[in-house]
Amino acid sequence: MTPNIHYENREVEGERLELTDNTAIYWLGPNITLRRCSVVLGVPGRWLSLVSGRLLDCTIQAKRELVDSRWTTMGLKGCRFKGRFSGNEFGHRRGHLDNWQFGSVEDCDFSEARLDLCRFHGCDMSTVRLPKWPCFTILDPLKYGPELLSMPWPGDFTPVILEGPLKEQPSTVALTFYAPAEAKRSRATLEEFKAAVDRFDFIAR
């Protein structure tokens, strides 16, 4: 039987939380507040349940690639992210999940993280430090989507989807990609991606 480890209905300050037991499911929330904590993630995304809460001035380190986690139920302020994150979502995405109203990102630092296929919702990206190239971040993708799609991109890469069932949500304010992974998926070269990204001043890199 898989054990469930709960952090809920309390405030934790200045502690190191090791969420690394691959035989356990970890629950953050409901109503958890972590202040100045170090949170070490070593389990697959499916074993990490982000219910609701606040992380304030914490360091979140992924010891293995964290895939498809939804931070849109967590209020993140002054946090630093390290490690590899793929398909993660951050911020305030209305109605996306239960407890969506708690989702936020403010004054967070992702500069030491590797983000690929990650989305930011409903937050002020001017307060967020982003990873540098070979990561790149499309800011305000809905506004600039038509311009992005009017230009050729390497291989079969599509920077933003504006129509159909997979179209970006109105809350999406930024999309972050890891160029080497995108180049491999799109059967293109890293040099081709760099040249394509450099055409736009609204792409952070």
mmCIF file with all atom_site columns, C-alpha atoms in Angstrom:
data_model
loop_
_atom_site.group_PDB
_atom_site.id
_atom_site.type_symbol
_atom_site.label_atom_id
_atom_site.label_alt_id
_atom_site.label_comp_id
_atom_site.label_asym_id
_atom_site.label_entity_id
_atom_site.label_seq_id
_atom_site.pdbx_PDB_ins_code
_atom_site.Cartn_x
_atom_site.Cartn_y
_atom_site.Cartn_z
_atom_site.occupancy
_atom_site.B_iso_or_equiv
_atom_site.pdbx_formal_charge
_atom_site.auth_seq_id
_atom_site.auth_comp_id
_atom_site.auth_asym_id
_atom_site.auth_atom_id
_atom_site.pdbx_PDB_model_num
ATOM 1   C CA . MET A 1 1   ? 0.000   0.000  0.000   1.00 0.00 ? 1   MET A CA 1
ATOM 2   C CA . THR A 1 2   ? 1.366   3.405  -1.006  1.00 0.00 ? 2   THR A CA 1
ATOM 3   C CA . PRO A 1 3   ? 1.806   5.670  2.042   1.00 0.00 ? 3   PRO A CA 1
ATOM 4   C CA . ASN A 1 4   ? 0.432   9.218  1.948   1.00 0.00 ? 4   ASN A CA 1
ATOM 5   C CA . ILE A 1 5   ? 2.494   11.945 3.586   1.00 0.00 ? 5   ILE A CA 1
ATOM 6   C CA . HIS A 1 6   ? 0.555   15.125 4.335   1.00 0.00 ? 6   HIS A CA 1
ATOM 7   C CA . TYR A 1 7   ? 1.728   18.658 5.008   1.00 0.00 ? 7   TYR A CA 1
ATOM 8   C CA . GLU A 1 8   ? -1.509  20.475 5.770   1.00 0.00 ? 8   GLU A CA 1
ATOM 9   C CA . ASN A 1 9   ? -3.277  23.009 8.000   1.00 0.00 ? 9   ASN A CA 1
ATOM 10  C CA . ARG A 1 10  ? -0.103  24.401 9.534   1.00 0.00 ? 10  ARG A CA 1
ATOM 11  C CA . GLU A 1 11  ? 2.776   26.803 9.096   1.00 0.00 ? 11  GLU A CA 1
ATOM 12  C CA . VAL A 1 12  ? 6.350   25.593 8.766   1.00 0.00 ? 12  VAL A CA 1
ATOM 13  C CA . GLU A 1 13  ? 9.321   27.947 8.970   1.00 0.00 ? 13  GLU A CA 1
ATOM 14  C CA . GLY A 1 14  ? 13.006  27.449 8.245   1.00 0.00 ? 14  GLY A CA 1
ATOM 15  C CA . GLU A 1 15  ? 12.876  23.692 7.750   1.00 0.00 ? 15  GLU A CA 1
ATOM 16  C CA . ARG A 1 16  ? 14.155  21.352 5.054   1.00 0.00 ? 16  ARG A CA 1
ATOM 17  C CA . LEU A 1 17  ? 11.429  19.175 3.555   1.00 0.00 ? 17  LEU A CA 1
ATOM 18  C CA . GLU A 1 18  ? 12.684  16.080 1.735   1.00 0.00 ? 18  GLU A CA 1
ATOM 19  C CA . LEU A 1 19  ? 9.946   14.843 -0.580  1.00 0.00 ? 19  LEU A CA 1
ATOM 20  C CA . THR A 1 20  ? 12.072  12.057 -1.995  1.00 0.00 ? 20  THR A CA 1
ATOM 21  C CA . ASP A 1 21  ? 10.523  8.712  -1.015  1.00 0.00 ? 21  ASP A CA 1
ATOM 22  C CA . ASN A 1 22  ? 9.528   7.099  -4.320  1.00 0.00 ? 22  ASN A CA 1
ATOM 23  C CA . THR A 1 23  ? 7.127   4.786  -2.515  1.00 0.00 ? 23  THR A CA 1
ATOM 24  C CA . ALA A 1 24  ? 5.051   7.667  -1.093  1.00 0.00 ? 24  ALA A CA 1
ATOM 25  C CA . ILE A 1 25  ? 2.518   10.230 -2.313  1.00 0.00 ? 25  ILE A CA 1
ATOM 26  C CA . TYR A 1 26  ? 3.142   13.713 -0.932  1.00 0.00 ? 26  TYR A CA 1
ATOM 27  C CA . TRP A 1 27  ? 0.355   16.207 -0.318  1.00 0.00 ? 27  TRP A CA 1
ATOM 28  C CA . LEU A 1 28  ? 1.070   19.918 0.115   1.00 0.00 ? 28  LEU A CA 1
ATOM 29  C CA . GLY A 1 29  ? -2.089  21.407 1.563   1.00 0.00 ? 29  GLY A CA 1
ATOM 30  C CA . PRO A 1 30  ? -4.741  22.205 2.116   1.00 0.00 ? 30  PRO A CA 1
ATOM 31  C CA . ASN A 1 31  ? -3.845  25.333 4.043   1.00 0.00 ? 31  ASN A CA 1
ATOM 32  C CA . ILE A 1 32  ? -0.092  24.839 4.253   1.00 0.00 ? 32  ILE A CA 1
ATOM 33  C CA . THR A 1 33  ? 2.253   27.802 4.628   1.00 0.00 ? 33  THR A CA 1
ATOM 34  C CA . LEU A 1 34  ? 5.987   27.295 4.173   1.00 0.00 ? 34  LEU A CA 1
ATOM 35  C CA . ARG A 1 35  ? 8.279   30.212 5.089   1.00 0.00 ? 35  ARG A CA 1
ATOM 36  C CA . ARG A 1 36  ? 11.980  30.243 4.273   1.00 0.00 ? 36  ARG A CA 1
ATOM 37  C CA . CYS A 1 37  ? 11.960  26.494 3.809   1.00 0.00 ? 37  CYS A CA 1
ATOM 38  C CA . SER A 1 38  ? 14.043  24.321 1.506   1.00 0.00 ? 38  SER A CA 1
ATOM 39  C CA . VAL A 1 39  ? 11.792  21.927 -0.393  1.00 0.00 ? 39  VAL A CA 1
ATOM 40  C CA . VAL A 1 40  ? 13.609  19.063 -2.128  1.00 0.00 ? 40  VAL A CA 1
ATOM 41  C CA . LEU A 1 41  ? 11.541  17.210 -4.712  1.00 0.00 ? 41  LEU A CA 1
ATOM 42  C CA . GLY A 1 42  ? 12.688  13.756 -5.729  1.00 0.00 ? 42  GLY A CA 1
ATOM 43  C CA . VAL A 1 43  ? 9.456   12.049 -6.766  1.00 0.00 ? 43  VAL A CA 1
ATOM 44  C CA . PRO A 1 44  ? 7.601   11.962 -10.098 1.00 0.00 ? 44  PRO A CA 1
ATOM 45  C CA . GLY A 1 45  ? 5.032   14.685 -10.627 1.00 0.00 ? 45  GLY A CA 1
ATOM 46  C CA . ARG A 1 46  ? 2.201   12.189 -10.265 1.00 0.00 ? 46  ARG A CA 1
ATOM 47  C CA . TRP A 1 47  ? 3.320   11.519 -6.649  1.00 0.00 ? 47  TRP A CA 1
ATOM 48  C CA . LEU A 1 48  ? 3.219   15.226 -5.751  1.00 0.00 ? 48  LEU A CA 1
ATOM 49  C CA . SER A 1 49  ? -0.256  16.594 -5.008  1.00 0.00 ? 49  SER A CA 1
ATOM 50  C CA . LEU A 1 50  ? -0.299  20.390 -4.749  1.00 0.00 ? 50  LEU A CA 1
ATOM 51  C CA . VAL A 1 51  ? -3.622  21.012 -2.999  1.00 0.00 ? 51  VAL A CA 1
ATOM 52  C CA . SER A 1 52  ? -3.430  24.611 -1.754  1.00 0.00 ? 52  SER A CA 1
ATOM 53  C CA . GLY A 1 53  ? -1.190  26.859 0.271   1.00 0.00 ? 53  GLY A CA 1
ATOM 54  C CA . ARG A 1 54  ? 1.562   29.458 0.242   1.00 0.00 ? 54  ARG A CA 1
ATOM 55  C CA . LEU A 1 55  ? 5.304   29.168 -0.246  1.00 0.00 ? 55  LEU A CA 1
ATOM 56  C CA . LEU A 1 56  ? 7.103   32.299 0.938   1.00 0.00 ? 56  LEU A CA 1
ATOM 57  C CA . ASP A 1 57  ? 10.840  32.873 0.392   1.00 0.00 ? 57  ASP A CA 1
ATOM 58  C CA . CYS A 1 58  ? 11.386  29.154 -0.137  1.00 0.00 ? 58  CYS A CA 1
ATOM 59  C CA . THR A 1 59  ? 13.886  27.294 -2.284  1.00 0.00 ? 59  THR A CA 1
ATOM 60  C CA . ILE A 1 60  ? 12.304  24.543 -4.388  1.00 0.00 ? 60  ILE A CA 1
ATOM 61  C CA . GLN A 1 61  ? 14.802  22.110 -5.847  1.00 0.00 ? 61  GLN A CA 1
ATOM 62  C CA . ALA A 1 62  ? 13.895  19.290 -8.221  1.00 0.00 ? 62  ALA A CA 1
ATOM 63  C CA . LYS A 1 63  ? 16.439  16.491 -7.809  1.00 0.00 ? 63  LYS A CA 1
ATOM 64  C CA . ARG A 1 64  ? 14.894  14.739 -10.810 1.00 0.00 ? 64  ARG A CA 1
ATOM 65  C CA . GLU A 1 65  ? 12.890  16.211 -13.669 1.00 0.00 ? 65  GLU A CA 1
ATOM 66  C CA . LEU A 1 66  ? 9.471   17.236 -12.383 1.00 0.00 ? 66  LEU A CA 1
ATOM 67  C CA . VAL A 1 67  ? 6.900   16.649 -15.114 1.00 0.00 ? 67  VAL A CA 1
ATOM 68  C CA . ASP A 1 68  ? 3.370   18.058 -15.482 1.00 0.00 ? 68  ASP A CA 1
ATOM 69  C CA . SER A 1 69  ? 2.946   19.537 -12.006 1.00 0.00 ? 69  SER A CA 1
ATOM 70  C CA . ARG A 1 70  ? 0.328   22.254 -11.523 1.00 0.00 ? 70  ARG A CA 1
ATOM 71  C CA . TRP A 1 71  ? 1.416   24.973 -9.125  1.00 0.00 ? 71  TRP A CA 1
ATOM 72  C CA . THR A 1 72  ? -1.744  26.954 -9.965  1.00 0.00 ? 72  THR A CA 1
ATOM 73  C CA . THR A 1 73  ? -3.207  26.199 -6.516  1.00 0.00 ? 73  THR A CA 1
ATOM 74  C CA . MET A 1 74  ? -0.197  27.584 -4.659  1.00 0.00 ? 74  MET A CA 1
ATOM 75  C CA . GLY A 1 75  ? 0.700   31.161 -3.802  1.00 0.00 ? 75  GLY A CA 1
ATOM 76  C CA . LEU A 1 76  ? 4.410   31.570 -4.589  1.00 0.00 ? 76  LEU A CA 1
ATOM 77  C CA . LYS A 1 77  ? 6.222   34.687 -3.356  1.00 0.00 ? 77  LYS A CA 1
ATOM 78  C CA . GLY A 1 78  ? 9.950   35.282 -3.173  1.00 0.00 ? 78  GLY A CA 1
ATOM 79  C CA . CYS A 1 79  ? 10.732  31.660 -4.061  1.00 0.00 ? 79  CYS A CA 1
ATOM 80  C CA . ARG A 1 80  ? 13.726  30.284 -5.943  1.00 0.00 ? 80  ARG A CA 1
ATOM 81  C CA . PHE A 1 81  ? 13.383  27.277 -8.232  1.00 0.00 ? 81  PHE A CA 1
ATOM 82  C CA . LYS A 1 82  ? 16.271  24.979 -9.140  1.00 0.00 ? 82  LYS A CA 1
ATOM 83  C CA . GLY A 1 83  ? 16.425  21.861 -11.293 1.00 0.00 ? 83  GLY A CA 1
ATOM 84  C CA . ARG A 1 84  ? 14.428  20.623 -14.273 1.00 0.00 ? 84  ARG A CA 1
ATOM 85  C CA . PHE A 1 85  ? 10.728  21.335 -14.733 1.00 0.00 ? 85  PHE A CA 1
ATOM 86  C CA . SER A 1 86  ? 8.794   20.151 -17.771 1.00 0.00 ? 86  SER A CA 1
ATOM 87  C CA . GLY A 1 87  ? 5.140   20.850 -18.518 1.00 0.00 ? 87  GLY A CA 1
ATOM 88  C CA . ASN A 1 88  ? 4.653   22.700 -15.225 1.00 0.00 ? 88  ASN A CA 1
ATOM 89  C CA . GLU A 1 89  ? 2.143   25.532 -14.786 1.00 0.00 ? 89  GLU A CA 1
ATOM 90  C CA . PHE A 1 90  ? 2.441   28.439 -12.380 1.00 0.00 ? 90  PHE A CA 1
ATOM 91  C CA . GLY A 1 91  ? 0.231   31.322 -11.349 1.00 0.00 ? 91  GLY A CA 1
ATOM 92  C CA . HIS A 1 92  ? -3.425  32.267 -11.320 1.00 0.00 ? 92  HIS A CA 1
ATOM 93  C CA . ARG A 1 93  ? -5.464  30.179 -13.763 1.00 0.00 ? 93  ARG A CA 1
ATOM 94  C CA . ARG A 1 94  ? -9.129  30.797 -13.078 1.00 0.00 ? 94  ARG A CA 1
ATOM 95  C CA . GLY A 1 95  ? -11.251 27.673 -12.699 1.00 0.00 ? 95  GLY A CA 1
ATOM 96  C CA . HIS A 1 96  ? -8.437  25.325 -13.742 1.00 0.00 ? 96  HIS A CA 1
ATOM 97  C CA . LEU A 1 97  ? -8.385  23.198 -10.605 1.00 0.00 ? 97  LEU A CA 1
ATOM 98  C CA . ASP A 1 98  ? -9.998  23.180 -7.191  1.00 0.00 ? 98  ASP A CA 1
ATOM 99  C CA . ASN A 1 99  ? -8.414  25.936 -5.094  1.00 0.00 ? 99  ASN A CA 1
ATOM 100 C CA . TRP A 1 100 ? -7.379  27.873 -8.214  1.00 0.00 ? 100 TRP A CA 1
ATOM 101 C CA . GLN A 1 101 ? -8.019  31.105 -6.300  1.00 0.00 ? 101 GLN A CA 1
ATOM 102 C CA . PHE A 1 102 ? -4.822  30.577 -4.277  1.00 0.00 ? 102 PHE A CA 1
ATOM 103 C CA . GLY A 1 103 ? -2.550  30.449 -7.319  1.00 0.00 ? 103 GLY A CA 1
ATOM 104 C CA . SER A 1 104 ? -0.065  33.287 -7.783  1.00 0.00 ? 104 SER A CA 1
ATOM 105 C CA . VAL A 1 105 ? 3.559   34.032 -8.648  1.00 0.00 ? 105 VAL A CA 1
ATOM 106 C CA . GLU A 1 106 ? 5.365   37.115 -7.355  1.00 0.00 ? 106 GLU A CA 1
ATOM 107 C CA . ASP A 1 107 ? 9.060   38.014 -7.019  1.00 0.00 ? 107 ASP A CA 1
ATOM 108 C CA . CYS A 1 108 ? 10.157  34.469 -7.846  1.00 0.00 ? 108 CYS A CA 1
ATOM 109 C CA . ASP A 1 109 ? 13.501  33.438 -9.334  1.00 0.00 ? 109 ASP A CA 1
ATOM 110 C CA . PHE A 1 110 ? 13.647  30.692 -11.970 1.00 0.00 ? 110 PHE A CA 1
ATOM 111 C CA . SER A 1 111 ? 17.093  31.681 -13.262 1.00 0.00 ? 111 SER A CA 1
ATOM 112 C CA . GLU A 1 112 ? 18.699  28.467 -11.936 1.00 0.00 ? 112 GLU A CA 1
ATOM 113 C CA . ALA A 1 113 ? 15.930  26.231 -13.279 1.00 0.00 ? 113 ALA A CA 1
ATOM 114 C CA . ARG A 1 114 ? 15.542  24.505 -16.629 1.00 0.00 ? 114 ARG A CA 1
ATOM 115 C CA . LEU A 1 115 ? 11.996  25.115 -17.830 1.00 0.00 ? 115 LEU A CA 1
ATOM 116 C CA . ASP A 1 116 ? 10.510  23.380 -20.864 1.00 0.00 ? 116 ASP A CA 1
ATOM 117 C CA . LEU A 1 117 ? 6.892   23.564 -22.030 1.00 0.00 ? 117 LEU A CA 1
ATOM 118 C CA . CYS A 1 118 ? 6.069   25.568 -18.893 1.00 0.00 ? 118 CYS A CA 1
ATOM 119 C CA . ARG A 1 119 ? 3.322   28.159 -18.591 1.00 0.00 ? 119 ARG A CA 1
ATOM 120 C CA . PHE A 1 120 ? 2.772   31.185 -16.395 1.00 0.00 ? 120 PHE A CA 1
ATOM 121 C CA . HIS A 1 121 ? -0.769  32.409 -15.771 1.00 0.00 ? 121 HIS A CA 1
ATOM 122 C CA . GLY A 1 122 ? -2.222  35.657 -14.496 1.00 0.00 ? 122 GLY A CA 1
ATOM 123 C CA . CYS A 1 123 ? 0.948   37.082 -12.963 1.00 0.00 ? 123 CYS A CA 1
ATOM 124 C CA . ASP A 1 124 ? 3.212   40.098 -13.468 1.00 0.00 ? 124 ASP A CA 1
ATOM 125 C CA . MET A 1 125 ? 6.194   38.665 -15.322 1.00 0.00 ? 125 MET A CA 1
ATOM 126 C CA . SER A 1 126 ? 8.252   41.790 -14.594 1.00 0.00 ? 126 SER A CA 1
ATOM 127 C CA . THR A 1 127 ? 8.638   40.445 -11.024 1.00 0.00 ? 127 THR A CA 1
ATOM 128 C CA . VAL A 1 128 ? 9.858   37.030 -12.230 1.00 0.00 ? 128 VAL A CA 1
ATOM 129 C CA . ARG A 1 129 ? 13.487  36.175 -13.002 1.00 0.00 ? 129 ARG A CA 1
ATOM 130 C CA . LEU A 1 130 ? 13.602  33.774 -15.930 1.00 0.00 ? 130 LEU A CA 1
ATOM 131 C CA . PRO A 1 131 ? 16.236  31.265 -17.059 1.00 0.00 ? 131 PRO A CA 1
ATOM 132 C CA . LYS A 1 132 ? 18.627  32.384 -19.778 1.00 0.00 ? 132 LYS A CA 1
ATOM 133 C CA . TRP A 1 133 ? 19.362  30.714 -23.108 1.00 0.00 ? 133 TRP A CA 1
ATOM 134 C CA . PRO A 1 134 ? 19.169  27.861 -23.986 1.00 0.00 ? 134 PRO A CA 1
ATOM 135 C CA . CYS A 1 135 ? 15.808  28.434 -22.285 1.00 0.00 ? 135 CYS A CA 1
ATOM 136 C CA . PHE A 1 136 ? 13.654  31.090 -23.879 1.00 0.00 ? 136 PHE A CA 1
ATOM 137 C CA . THR A 1 137 ? 10.363  32.649 -22.782 1.00 0.00 ? 137 THR A CA 1
ATOM 138 C CA . ILE A 1 138 ? 7.661   34.082 -25.005 1.00 0.00 ? 138 ILE A CA 1
ATOM 139 C CA . LEU A 1 139 ? 6.084   36.969 -23.110 1.00 0.00 ? 139 LEU A CA 1
ATOM 140 C CA . ASP A 1 140 ? 2.440   37.838 -23.737 1.00 0.00 ? 140 ASP A CA 1
ATOM 141 C CA . PRO A 1 141 ? 2.011   35.009 -26.285 1.00 0.00 ? 141 PRO A CA 1
ATOM 142 C CA . LEU A 1 142 ? -1.645  35.782 -27.023 1.00 0.00 ? 142 LEU A CA 1
ATOM 143 C CA . LYS A 1 143 ? -0.858  39.368 -27.966 1.00 0.00 ? 143 LYS A CA 1
ATOM 144 C CA . TYR A 1 144 ? 2.138   38.458 -30.094 1.00 0.00 ? 144 TYR A CA 1
ATOM 145 C CA . GLY A 1 145 ? 0.808   35.122 -31.335 1.00 0.00 ? 145 GLY A CA 1
ATOM 146 C CA . PRO A 1 146 ? -0.184  36.344 -34.828 1.00 0.00 ? 146 PRO A CA 1
ATOM 147 C CA . GLU A 1 147 ? 3.276   37.854 -35.336 1.00 0.00 ? 147 GLU A CA 1
ATOM 148 C CA . LEU A 1 148 ? 4.963   34.672 -34.095 1.00 0.00 ? 148 LEU A CA 1
ATOM 149 C CA . LEU A 1 149 ? 2.913   32.483 -36.400 1.00 0.00 ? 149 LEU A CA 1
ATOM 150 C CA . SER A 1 150 ? 3.501   34.745 -39.402 1.00 0.00 ? 150 SER A CA 1
ATOM 151 C CA . MET A 1 151 ? 7.201   33.827 -39.377 1.00 0.00 ? 151 MET A CA 1
ATOM 152 C CA . PRO A 1 152 ? 8.806   30.471 -40.214 1.00 0.00 ? 152 PRO A CA 1
ATOM 153 C CA . TRP A 1 153 ? 10.121  28.361 -37.332 1.00 0.00 ? 153 TRP A CA 1
ATOM 154 C CA . PRO A 1 154 ? 12.650  25.507 -37.342 1.00 0.00 ? 154 PRO A CA 1
ATOM 155 C CA . GLY A 1 155 ? 11.333  22.056 -38.124 1.00 0.00 ? 155 GLY A CA 1
ATOM 156 C CA . ASP A 1 156 ? 7.719   21.587 -37.041 1.00 0.00 ? 156 ASP A CA 1
ATOM 157 C CA . PHE A 1 157 ? 7.945   23.782 -33.932 1.00 0.00 ? 157 PHE A CA 1
ATOM 158 C CA . THR A 1 158 ? 4.837   25.848 -33.168 1.00 0.00 ? 158 THR A CA 1
ATOM 159 C CA . PRO A 1 159 ? 5.501   28.666 -30.666 1.00 0.00 ? 159 PRO A CA 1
ATOM 160 C CA . VAL A 1 160 ? 1.876   29.219 -29.668 1.00 0.00 ? 160 VAL A CA 1
ATOM 161 C CA . ILE A 1 161 ? -1.519  27.692 -30.480 1.00 0.00 ? 161 ILE A CA 1
ATOM 162 C CA . LEU A 1 162 ? -4.291  30.227 -30.976 1.00 0.00 ? 162 LEU A CA 1
ATOM 163 C CA . GLU A 1 163 ? -7.128  28.058 -32.285 1.00 0.00 ? 163 GLU A CA 1
ATOM 164 C CA . GLY A 1 164 ? -8.730  24.702 -31.600 1.00 0.00 ? 164 GLY A CA 1
ATOM 165 C CA . PRO A 1 165 ? -9.050  22.602 -28.441 1.00 0.00 ? 165 PRO A CA 1
ATOM 166 C CA . LEU A 1 166 ? -5.365  23.045 -27.510 1.00 0.00 ? 166 LEU A CA 1
ATOM 167 C CA . LYS A 1 167 ? -5.345  26.837 -27.823 1.00 0.00 ? 167 LYS A CA 1
ATOM 168 C CA . GLU A 1 168 ? -3.726  28.876 -25.079 1.00 0.00 ? 168 GLU A CA 1
ATOM 169 C CA . GLN A 1 169 ? -5.927  29.986 -22.204 1.00 0.00 ? 169 GLN A CA 1
ATOM 170 C CA . PRO A 1 170 ? -6.722  33.700 -21.773 1.00 0.00 ? 170 PRO A CA 1
ATOM 171 C CA . SER A 1 171 ? -4.740  33.635 -18.519 1.00 0.00 ? 171 SER A CA 1
ATOM 172 C CA . THR A 1 172 ? -1.458  32.625 -20.198 1.00 0.00 ? 172 THR A CA 1
ATOM 173 C CA . VAL A 1 173 ? 1.102   35.412 -19.856 1.00 0.00 ? 173 VAL A CA 1
ATOM 174 C CA . ALA A 1 174 ? 4.293   33.518 -20.733 1.00 0.00 ? 174 ALA A CA 1
ATOM 175 C CA . LEU A 1 175 ? 5.514   30.287 -22.315 1.00 0.00 ? 175 LEU A CA 1
ATOM 176 C CA . THR A 1 176 ? 8.983   28.942 -21.536 1.00 0.00 ? 176 THR A CA 1
ATOM 177 C CA . PHE A 1 177 ? 10.880  26.383 -23.618 1.00 0.00 ? 177 PHE A CA 1
ATOM 178 C CA . TYR A 1 178 ? 14.226  24.592 -23.422 1.00 0.00 ? 178 TYR A CA 1
ATOM 179 C CA . ALA A 1 179 ? 15.741  24.997 -26.865 1.00 0.00 ? 179 ALA A CA 1
ATOM 180 C CA . PRO A 1 180 ? 17.796  21.748 -27.027 1.00 0.00 ? 180 PRO A CA 1
ATOM 181 C CA . ALA A 1 181 ? 14.690  19.689 -26.228 1.00 0.00 ? 181 ALA A CA 1
ATOM 182 C CA . GLU A 1 182 ? 12.587  21.637 -28.718 1.00 0.00 ? 182 GLU A CA 1
ATOM 183 C CA . ALA A 1 183 ? 15.247  21.272 -31.401 1.00 0.00 ? 183 ALA A CA 1
ATOM 184 C CA . LYS A 1 184 ? 15.309  17.506 -30.888 1.00 0.00 ? 184 LYS A CA 1
ATOM 185 C CA . ARG A 1 185 ? 11.524  17.223 -31.000 1.00 0.00 ? 185 ARG A CA 1
ATOM 186 C CA . SER A 1 186 ? 11.289  19.463 -34.051 1.00 0.00 ? 186 SER A CA 1
ATOM 187 C CA . ARG A 1 187 ? 14.167  17.798 -35.912 1.00 0.00 ? 187 ARG A CA 1
ATOM 188 C CA . ALA A 1 188 ? 16.031  21.093 -36.150 1.00 0.00 ? 188 ALA A CA 1
ATOM 189 C CA . THR A 1 189 ? 19.345  22.487 -34.924 1.00 0.00 ? 189 THR A CA 1
ATOM 190 C CA . LEU A 1 190 ? 20.040  24.610 -31.882 1.00 0.00 ? 190 LEU A CA 1
ATOM 191 C CA . GLU A 1 191 ? 21.556  27.244 -34.166 1.00 0.00 ? 191 GLU A CA 1
ATOM 192 C CA . GLU A 1 192 ? 18.325  27.460 -36.151 1.00 0.00 ? 192 GLU A CA 1
ATOM 193 C CA . PHE A 1 193 ? 16.370  27.983 -32.945 1.00 0.00 ? 193 PHE A CA 1
ATOM 194 C CA . LYS A 1 194 ? 18.733  30.688 -31.718 1.00 0.00 ? 194 LYS A CA 1
ATOM 195 C CA . ALA A 1 195 ? 18.393  32.586 -34.993 1.00 0.00 ? 195 ALA A CA 1
ATOM 196 C CA . ALA A 1 196 ? 14.592  32.299 -34.876 1.00 0.00 ? 196 ALA A CA 1
ATOM 197 C CA . VAL A 1 197 ? 14.326  33.445 -31.263 1.00 0.00 ? 197 VAL A CA 1
ATOM 198 C CA . ASP A 1 198 ? 16.655  36.409 -31.822 1.00 0.00 ? 198 ASP A CA 1
ATOM 199 C CA . ARG A 1 199 ? 14.143  37.968 -34.238 1.00 0.00 ? 199 ARG A CA 1
ATOM 200 C CA . PHE A 1 200 ? 11.781  39.004 -31.443 1.00 0.00 ? 200 PHE A CA 1
ATOM 201 C CA . ASP A 1 201 ? 12.398  41.452 -28.618 1.00 0.00 ? 201 ASP A CA 1
ATOM 202 C CA . PHE A 1 202 ? 9.419   40.088 -26.626 1.00 0.00 ? 202 PHE A CA 1
ATOM 203 C CA . ILE A 1 203 ? 11.151  36.725 -26.223 1.00 0.00 ? 203 ILE A CA 1
ATOM 204 C CA . ALA A 1 204 ? 13.301  36.683 -23.081 1.00 0.00 ? 204 ALA A CA 1
ATOM 205 C CA . ARG A 1 205 ? 16.519  34.725 -23.411 1.00 0.00 ? 205 ARG A CA 1
#
